[in-house]
Coordinates of C-alpha atoms and ligand atoms in Angstrom, one line a residue:
X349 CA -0.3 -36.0 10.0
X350 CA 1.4 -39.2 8.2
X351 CA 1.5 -37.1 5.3
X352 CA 3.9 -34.3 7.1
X353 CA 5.8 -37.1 8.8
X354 CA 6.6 -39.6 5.7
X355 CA 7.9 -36.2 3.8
X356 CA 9.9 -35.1 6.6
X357 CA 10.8 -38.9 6.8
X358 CA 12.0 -37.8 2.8
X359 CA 14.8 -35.5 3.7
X360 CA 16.3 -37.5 7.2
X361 CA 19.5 -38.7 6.4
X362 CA 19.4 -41.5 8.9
X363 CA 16.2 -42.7 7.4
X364 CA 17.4 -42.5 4.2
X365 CA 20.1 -45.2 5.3
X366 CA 17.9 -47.2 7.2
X367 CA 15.1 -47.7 4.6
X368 CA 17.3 -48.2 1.4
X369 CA 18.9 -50.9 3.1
X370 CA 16.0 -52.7 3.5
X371 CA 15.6 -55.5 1.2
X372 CA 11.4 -55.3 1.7
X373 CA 11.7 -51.0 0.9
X374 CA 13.8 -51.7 -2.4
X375 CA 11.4 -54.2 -3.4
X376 CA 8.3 -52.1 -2.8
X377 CA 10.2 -48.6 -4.2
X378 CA 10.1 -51.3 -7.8
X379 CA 6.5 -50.3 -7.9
X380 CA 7.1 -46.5 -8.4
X381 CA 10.5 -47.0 -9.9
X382 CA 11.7 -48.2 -12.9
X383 CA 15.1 -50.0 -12.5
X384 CA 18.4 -48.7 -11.6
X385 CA 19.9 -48.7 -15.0
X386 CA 19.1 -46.6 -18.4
X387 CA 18.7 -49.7 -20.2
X388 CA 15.6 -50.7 -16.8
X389 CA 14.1 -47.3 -18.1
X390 CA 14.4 -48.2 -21.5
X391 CA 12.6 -51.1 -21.4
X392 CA 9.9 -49.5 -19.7
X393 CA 9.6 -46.8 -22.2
X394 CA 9.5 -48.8 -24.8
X395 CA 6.3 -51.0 -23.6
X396 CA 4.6 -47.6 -23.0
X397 CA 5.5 -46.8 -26.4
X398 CA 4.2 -49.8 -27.8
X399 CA 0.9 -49.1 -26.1
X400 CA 0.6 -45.8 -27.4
X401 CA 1.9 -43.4 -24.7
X402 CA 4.8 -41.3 -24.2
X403 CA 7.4 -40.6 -21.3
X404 CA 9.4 -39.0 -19.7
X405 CA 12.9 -39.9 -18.0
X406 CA 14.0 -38.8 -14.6
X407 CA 17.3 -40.2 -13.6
X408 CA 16.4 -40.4 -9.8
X409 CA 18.4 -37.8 -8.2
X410 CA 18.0 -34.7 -6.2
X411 CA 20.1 -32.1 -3.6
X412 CA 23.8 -32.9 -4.6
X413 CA 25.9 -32.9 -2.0
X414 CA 28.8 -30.5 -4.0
X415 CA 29.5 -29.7 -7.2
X416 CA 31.9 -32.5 -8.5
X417 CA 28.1 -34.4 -7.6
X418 CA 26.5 -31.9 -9.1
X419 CA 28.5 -32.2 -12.6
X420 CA 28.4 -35.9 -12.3
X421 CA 24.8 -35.7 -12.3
X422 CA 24.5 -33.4 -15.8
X423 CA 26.9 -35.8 -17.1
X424 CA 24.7 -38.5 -16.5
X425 CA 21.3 -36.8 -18.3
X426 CA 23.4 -35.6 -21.1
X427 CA 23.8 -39.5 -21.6
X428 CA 20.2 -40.5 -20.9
X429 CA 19.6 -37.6 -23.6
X430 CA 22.4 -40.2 -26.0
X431 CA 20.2 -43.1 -25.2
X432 CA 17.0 -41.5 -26.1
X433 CA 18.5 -40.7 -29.5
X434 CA 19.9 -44.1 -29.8
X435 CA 16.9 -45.8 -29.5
X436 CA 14.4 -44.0 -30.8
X437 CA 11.4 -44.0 -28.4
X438 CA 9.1 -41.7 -27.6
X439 CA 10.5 -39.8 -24.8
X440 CA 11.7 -36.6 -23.1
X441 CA 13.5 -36.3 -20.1
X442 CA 12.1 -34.4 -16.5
X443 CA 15.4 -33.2 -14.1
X444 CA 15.3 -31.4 -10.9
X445 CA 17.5 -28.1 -10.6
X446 CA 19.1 -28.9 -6.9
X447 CA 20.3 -32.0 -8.7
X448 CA 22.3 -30.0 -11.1
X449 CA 23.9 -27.6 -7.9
X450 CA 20.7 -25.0 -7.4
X451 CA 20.9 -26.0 -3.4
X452 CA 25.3 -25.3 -3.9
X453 CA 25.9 -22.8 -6.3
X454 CA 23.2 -21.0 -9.1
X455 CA 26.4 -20.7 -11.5
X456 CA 27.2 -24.3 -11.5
X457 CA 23.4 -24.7 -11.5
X458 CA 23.4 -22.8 -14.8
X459 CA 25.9 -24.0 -16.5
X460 CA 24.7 -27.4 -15.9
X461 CA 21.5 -26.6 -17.3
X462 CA 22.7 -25.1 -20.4
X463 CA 25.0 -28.0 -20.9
X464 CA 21.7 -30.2 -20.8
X465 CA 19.4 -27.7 -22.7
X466 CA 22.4 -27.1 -25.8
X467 CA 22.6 -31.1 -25.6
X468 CA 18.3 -31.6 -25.9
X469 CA 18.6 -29.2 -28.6
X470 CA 20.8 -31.0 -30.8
X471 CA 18.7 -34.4 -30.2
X472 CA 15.4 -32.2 -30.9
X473 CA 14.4 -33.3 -27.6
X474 CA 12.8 -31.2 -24.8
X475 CA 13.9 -31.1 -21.0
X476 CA 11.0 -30.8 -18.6
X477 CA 12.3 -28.6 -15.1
X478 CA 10.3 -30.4 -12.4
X479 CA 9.5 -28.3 -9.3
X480 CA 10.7 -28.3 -6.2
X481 CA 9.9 -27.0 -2.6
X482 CA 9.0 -23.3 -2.1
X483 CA 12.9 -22.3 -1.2
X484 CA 13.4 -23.0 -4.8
X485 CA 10.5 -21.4 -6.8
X486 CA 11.9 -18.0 -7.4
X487 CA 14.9 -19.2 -8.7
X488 CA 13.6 -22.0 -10.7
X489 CA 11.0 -19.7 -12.4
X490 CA 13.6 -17.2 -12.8
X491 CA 16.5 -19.7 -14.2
X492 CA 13.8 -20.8 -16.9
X493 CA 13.0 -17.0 -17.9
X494 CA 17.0 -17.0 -18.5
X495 CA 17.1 -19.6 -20.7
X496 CA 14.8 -18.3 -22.7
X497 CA 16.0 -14.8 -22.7
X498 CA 19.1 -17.0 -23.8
X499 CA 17.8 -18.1 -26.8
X500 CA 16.5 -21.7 -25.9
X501 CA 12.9 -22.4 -27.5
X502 CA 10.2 -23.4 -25.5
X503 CA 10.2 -26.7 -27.5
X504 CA 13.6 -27.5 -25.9
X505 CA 12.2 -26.4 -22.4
X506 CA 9.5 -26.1 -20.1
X507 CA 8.6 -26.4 -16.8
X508 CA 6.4 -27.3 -13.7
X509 CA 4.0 -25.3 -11.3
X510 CA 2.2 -26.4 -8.4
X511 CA -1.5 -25.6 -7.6
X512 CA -0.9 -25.6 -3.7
X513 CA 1.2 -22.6 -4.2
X514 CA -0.8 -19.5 -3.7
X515 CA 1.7 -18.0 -6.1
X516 CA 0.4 -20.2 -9.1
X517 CA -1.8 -18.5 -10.4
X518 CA 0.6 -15.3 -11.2
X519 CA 3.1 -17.5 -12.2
X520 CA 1.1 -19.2 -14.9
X521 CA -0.4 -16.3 -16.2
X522 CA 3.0 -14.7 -16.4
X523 CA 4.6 -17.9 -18.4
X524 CA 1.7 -18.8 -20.8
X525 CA 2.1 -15.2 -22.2
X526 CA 5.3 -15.8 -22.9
X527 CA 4.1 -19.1 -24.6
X528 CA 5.8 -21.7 -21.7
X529 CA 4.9 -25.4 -21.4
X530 CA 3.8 -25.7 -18.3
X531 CA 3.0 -29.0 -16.3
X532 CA 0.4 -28.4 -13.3
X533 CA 1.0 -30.8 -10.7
X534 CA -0.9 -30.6 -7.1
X535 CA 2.7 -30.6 -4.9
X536 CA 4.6 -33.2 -3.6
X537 CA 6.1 -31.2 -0.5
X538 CA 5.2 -29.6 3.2
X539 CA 4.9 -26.2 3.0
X540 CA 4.5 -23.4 5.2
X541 CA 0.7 -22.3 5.9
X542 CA 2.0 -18.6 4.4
X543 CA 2.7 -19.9 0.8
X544 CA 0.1 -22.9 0.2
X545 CA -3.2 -24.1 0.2
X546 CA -3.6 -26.7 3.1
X547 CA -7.2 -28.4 2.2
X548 CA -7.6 -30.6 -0.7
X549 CA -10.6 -28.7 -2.0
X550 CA -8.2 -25.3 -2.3
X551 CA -5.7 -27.1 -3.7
X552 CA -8.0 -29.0 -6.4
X553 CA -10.0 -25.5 -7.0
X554 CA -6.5 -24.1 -8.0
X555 CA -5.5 -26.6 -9.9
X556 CA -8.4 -26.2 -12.5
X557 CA -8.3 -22.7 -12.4
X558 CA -4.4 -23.6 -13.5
X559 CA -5.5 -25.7 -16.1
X560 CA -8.1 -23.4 -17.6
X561 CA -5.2 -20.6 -17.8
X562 CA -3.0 -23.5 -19.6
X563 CA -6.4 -24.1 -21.8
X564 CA -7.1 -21.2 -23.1
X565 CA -3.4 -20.2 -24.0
X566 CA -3.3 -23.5 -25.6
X567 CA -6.2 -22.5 -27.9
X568 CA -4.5 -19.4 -28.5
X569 CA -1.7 -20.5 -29.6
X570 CA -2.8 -23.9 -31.3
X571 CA 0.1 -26.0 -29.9
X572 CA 0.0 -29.5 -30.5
X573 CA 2.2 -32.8 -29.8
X574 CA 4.9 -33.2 -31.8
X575 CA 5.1 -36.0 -34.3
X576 CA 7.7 -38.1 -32.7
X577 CA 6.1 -37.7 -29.3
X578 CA 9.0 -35.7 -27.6
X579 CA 8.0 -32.3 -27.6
X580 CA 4.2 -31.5 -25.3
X581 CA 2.3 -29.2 -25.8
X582 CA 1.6 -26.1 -24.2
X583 CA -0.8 -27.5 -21.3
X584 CA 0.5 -30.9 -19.6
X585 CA -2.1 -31.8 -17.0
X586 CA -0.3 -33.8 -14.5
X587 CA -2.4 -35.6 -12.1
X588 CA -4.2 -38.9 -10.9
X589 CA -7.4 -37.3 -9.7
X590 CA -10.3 -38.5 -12.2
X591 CA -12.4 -35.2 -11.1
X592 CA -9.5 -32.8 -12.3
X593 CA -9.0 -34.4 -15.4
X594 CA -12.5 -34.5 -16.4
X595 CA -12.7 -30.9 -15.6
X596 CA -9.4 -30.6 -18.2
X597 CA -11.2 -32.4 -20.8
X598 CA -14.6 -30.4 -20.4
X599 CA -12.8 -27.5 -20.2
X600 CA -10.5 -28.0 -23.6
X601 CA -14.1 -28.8 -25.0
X602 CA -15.4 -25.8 -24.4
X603 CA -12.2 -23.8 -25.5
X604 CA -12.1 -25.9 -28.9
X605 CA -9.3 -27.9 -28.2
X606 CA -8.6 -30.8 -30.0
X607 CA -7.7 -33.6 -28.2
X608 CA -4.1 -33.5 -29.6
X609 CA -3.4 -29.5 -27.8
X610 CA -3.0 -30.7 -24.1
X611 CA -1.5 -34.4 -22.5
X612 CA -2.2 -35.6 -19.5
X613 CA 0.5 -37.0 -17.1
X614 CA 0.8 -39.9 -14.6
X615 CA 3.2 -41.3 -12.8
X616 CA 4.9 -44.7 -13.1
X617 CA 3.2 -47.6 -11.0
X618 CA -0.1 -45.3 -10.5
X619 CA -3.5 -45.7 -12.1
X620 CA -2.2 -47.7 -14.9
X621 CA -6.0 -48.8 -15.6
X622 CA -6.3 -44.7 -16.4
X623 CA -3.5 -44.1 -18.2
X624 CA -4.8 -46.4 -21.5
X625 CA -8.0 -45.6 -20.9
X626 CA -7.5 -42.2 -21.8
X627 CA -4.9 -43.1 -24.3
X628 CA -7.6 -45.0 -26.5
X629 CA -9.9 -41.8 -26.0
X630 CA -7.2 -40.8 -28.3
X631 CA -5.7 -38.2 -25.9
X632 CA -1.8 -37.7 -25.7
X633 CA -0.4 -39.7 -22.3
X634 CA 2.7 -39.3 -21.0
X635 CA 4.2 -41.3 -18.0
X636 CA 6.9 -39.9 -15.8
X637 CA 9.1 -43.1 -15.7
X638 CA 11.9 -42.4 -12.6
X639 CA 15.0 -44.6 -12.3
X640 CA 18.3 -44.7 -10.5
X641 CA 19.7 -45.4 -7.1
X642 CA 18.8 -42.1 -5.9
X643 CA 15.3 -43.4 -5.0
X644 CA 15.1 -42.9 -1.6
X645 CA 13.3 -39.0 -1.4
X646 CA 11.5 -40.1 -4.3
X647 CA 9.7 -43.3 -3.0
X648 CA 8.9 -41.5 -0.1
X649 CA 7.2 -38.7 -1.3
X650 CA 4.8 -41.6 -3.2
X651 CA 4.1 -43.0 0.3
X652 CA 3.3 -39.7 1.5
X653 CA 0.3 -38.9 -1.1
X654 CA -0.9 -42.5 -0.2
X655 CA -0.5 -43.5 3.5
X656 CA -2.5 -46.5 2.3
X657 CA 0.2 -47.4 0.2
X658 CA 2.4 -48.6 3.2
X659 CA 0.0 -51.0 4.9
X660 CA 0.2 -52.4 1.0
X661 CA 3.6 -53.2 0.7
X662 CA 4.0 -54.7 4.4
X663 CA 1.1 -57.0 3.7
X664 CA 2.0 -57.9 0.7
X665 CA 5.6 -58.9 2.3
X666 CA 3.5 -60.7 4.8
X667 CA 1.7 -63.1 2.3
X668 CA 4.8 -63.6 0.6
Ligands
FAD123 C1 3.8 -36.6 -14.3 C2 3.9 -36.0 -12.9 C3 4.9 -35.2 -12.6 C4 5.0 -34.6 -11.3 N1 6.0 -33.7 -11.0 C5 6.0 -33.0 -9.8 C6 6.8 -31.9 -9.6 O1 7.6 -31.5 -10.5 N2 6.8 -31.3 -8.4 C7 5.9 -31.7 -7.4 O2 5.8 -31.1 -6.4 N3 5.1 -32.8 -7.6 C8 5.1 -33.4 -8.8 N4 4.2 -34.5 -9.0 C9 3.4 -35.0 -7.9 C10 2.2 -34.3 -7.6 O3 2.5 -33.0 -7.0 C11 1.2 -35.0 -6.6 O4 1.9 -35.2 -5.4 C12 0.8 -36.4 -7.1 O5 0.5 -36.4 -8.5 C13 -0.5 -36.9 -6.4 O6 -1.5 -36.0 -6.6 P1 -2.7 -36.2 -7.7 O7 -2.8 -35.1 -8.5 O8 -2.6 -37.5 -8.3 O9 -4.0 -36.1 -6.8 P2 -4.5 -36.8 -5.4 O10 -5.7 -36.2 -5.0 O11 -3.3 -36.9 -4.4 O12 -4.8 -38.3 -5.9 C14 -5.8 -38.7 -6.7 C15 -5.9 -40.2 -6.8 O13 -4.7 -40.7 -7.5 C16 -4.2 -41.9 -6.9 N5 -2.9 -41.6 -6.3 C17 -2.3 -40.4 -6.1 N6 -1.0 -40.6 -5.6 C18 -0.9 -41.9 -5.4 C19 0.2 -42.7 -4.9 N7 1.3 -42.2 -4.5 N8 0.0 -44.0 -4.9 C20 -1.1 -44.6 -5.3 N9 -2.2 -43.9 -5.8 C21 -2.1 -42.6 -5.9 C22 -5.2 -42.2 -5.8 O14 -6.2 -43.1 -6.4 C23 -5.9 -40.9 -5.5 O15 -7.2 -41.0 -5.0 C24 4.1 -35.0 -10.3 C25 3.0 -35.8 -10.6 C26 2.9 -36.3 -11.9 C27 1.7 -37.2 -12.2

C-alpha cells in the first residue's frame, strides 16, 4: 500500500517540488545519491575502486520534458563518458531511454543513443540501458536489437530486464541467444496485475529462473570481466536479496562458472556490509553510483522498496 503510494508519490509534479525543497529530503536523498556534480561521482567511484569494486554512472535524470532537454541530457553522458576516460577508474555508465526523448520522440531517442553508444565505443567503454516502466519495454528491447543490428557490439551495450514482468522470461531467452548482457533486476515500478507478478515469492521465483537462463549462457559462451573493469559480463545479477544471490552463486557452481563469468550489482547507500563481503570472495561487484539534481523520482523509488527507510531519515533528523 505505501509501496504503490511513495511510487505514485515518484511521478507527482507537485510532490516533486515540495520534497526537493526540503532541506531534511536533500539530506536524506545523500544516502542513495552520490553528489550533484561528476567530480561528487568521481570521488565515489574512486573509493569503490580502491576497495576492489566497480561502478557504474547514472547521471540522475529521467522523462525530459522536450527535446532541446532531451539533447541536453546526451550531451551531458557523452561528457561523463570524457570524465571516465580522464580519470581512469573502473566504471561504465547506466542511462535511462525517456531521458534521451523515448517518452517525446523515438527518433530523437535514437539518435541520442547512437550519439552515446559511437562515443562509449571510442572510450572502449560500455553503456548499460536501465529499464523502465512496462509502457516502455517493447521499445526499449526493440531499440537495443537496433543497435545491434547496427553494428554496436554487445561490449559497448547491454541492457536490463525485470523479474516482475511476466514477459521476462521470453525476453531473456530471446537476448542471451543473441549473446546480450543482461542485468536482472526485481522492478522498481507499479505495474498493472496483467503484466507482473504481485507477490514477492513470484517475483523472487522469476528472478532465479532469470538468472539461471543468464547462467547457463554465460557458461556457454565463457564471458568474463574485462581487465580494466568496464565491460560485464554476460550475467549481471542485480539485487540486495541474500537468498537470490546465493541461489546465483550455487547456481554458477553448478554450471562451472568461475567466479569471474557473472557480477553482482548493488546500489549506492544499500548493503554496503554485502557488497565487500562478496568482493573479497573474489566475485566481480559493481555499484550503481547515481548523481545529479534530477534526484527526485529516483530517491523515491528507494523509499518505496523500503517504507522503513522513511521513519529512518525523520528520526534520524529528530536526534540531530
Ligand atoms: C544495480 C541495480 C540496478 C537497478 N536497475 C534497475 C532498473 O534498471 N530498473 C528497475 O526497475 N529497477 C532497477 N533496480 C531496482 C530493483 O528493481 C529493486 O527495486 C531493488 O534492487 C530492490 O530489490 P532487491 O532485489 O534488492 O530485493 P528486495 O527483496 O526488495 O530487498 C532485499 C533486501 O535488500 C535491502 N534493500 C532493498 N532495497 C532497499 C532500500 N531501498 N533501502 C534499504 N535497503 C534495501 C533490504 O535489506 C531488503 O531486505 C536496480 C537495482 C540494482 C541493485
Amino acid at each position: 500500500m505505501l509501496r504503490t503510494f511513495l511510487i505514485d508519490l515518484s511521478q507527482a509534479a507537485w510532490a516533486q517540488d515540495l520534497v526537493t525543497r526540503s532541506k531534511l529530503a536533500r539530506q536524506a536523498s545523500s544516502r542513495f545519491v552520490a553528489g550533484h556534480t561528476i567530480q561528487d561521482a568521481l570521488r565515489v567511484v574512486t573509493t569503490l575502486n580502491d576497495m576492489g569494486i566497480n561502478a557504474t554512472l547514472d547521471q540522475l535524470g529521467e522523462h525530459t520534458a522536450n527535446s532541446v532537454a532531451a539533447n541536453r541530457a546526451a550531451d551531458g553522458i557523452l561528457e561523463v563518458l570524457d570524465e571516465l576516460r580522464k580519470a581512469g577508474v573502473r566504471s561504465n555508465i547506466s542511462i535511462k531511454l525517456t531521458q534521451i526523448g523515448l517518452g517525446l520522440d523515438e527518433n530523437v531517442c535514437r539518435a541520442n543513443l547512437m550519439r552515446i553508444l559511437e562515443r562509449a565505443r571510442d572510450h572502449a567503454n560500455f553503456v548499460r540501458i536501465d529499464i523502465e516502466d512496462s509502457p516502455y519495454t517493447d521499445r526499449t528491447i526493440a531499440l537495443y536489437n537496433e543497435m545491434i543490428e547496427r553494428g554496436f557490439a554487445g561490449e559497448t551495450v547491454g541492457m536490463a530486464l525485470q523479474s516482475y514482468l511476466f514477459r521476462s522470461e521470453a525476453d531473456a531467452r530471446a537476448l542471451v541467444a543473441t549473446g546480450a548482457r543482461l542485468r536482472i533486476v526485481k522492478g522498481a515500478y507499479q505495474e498493472p496485475l496483467d503484466v507482473a507478478f504481485a507477490a514477492k515469492a513470484d517475483v523472487d521465483a522469476s528472478y532465479d529462473t532469470l538468472v539461471s537462463i543468464l547462467l547457463d549462457a554465460s557458461a556457454a559462451h565463457s564471458s568474463r570481466l574485462s581487465a580494466d573493469g568496464r565491460v560485464p559480463p554476460i550475467a549481471a545479477i542485480a539485487t540486495h536479496d541474500e537468498t537470490r544471490i546465493a541461489f546465483a552463486r550455487t547456481y554458477a557452481e553448478k554450471v562451472g562458472l568461475p567466479k569471474t563469468g557473472l557480477e553482482f550489482q548493488m546500489l549506492y547507500g544499500i548493503r554496503r556490509d554485502l557488497q565487500e563481503q562478496l568482493a573479497r570472495l573474489g566475485y566481480p561487484v559493481r555499484v550503481y553510483v547515481p548523481f545529479g539534481t534530477h534526484w527526485y523520482p529516483y530517491f523515491m523509488r528507494r523509499l518505496a522498496e523500503r517504507p522503513e527507510n522513511i521513519w529512518f531519515f525523520l528520526s534520524n533528523s529528530i536526534k540531530k
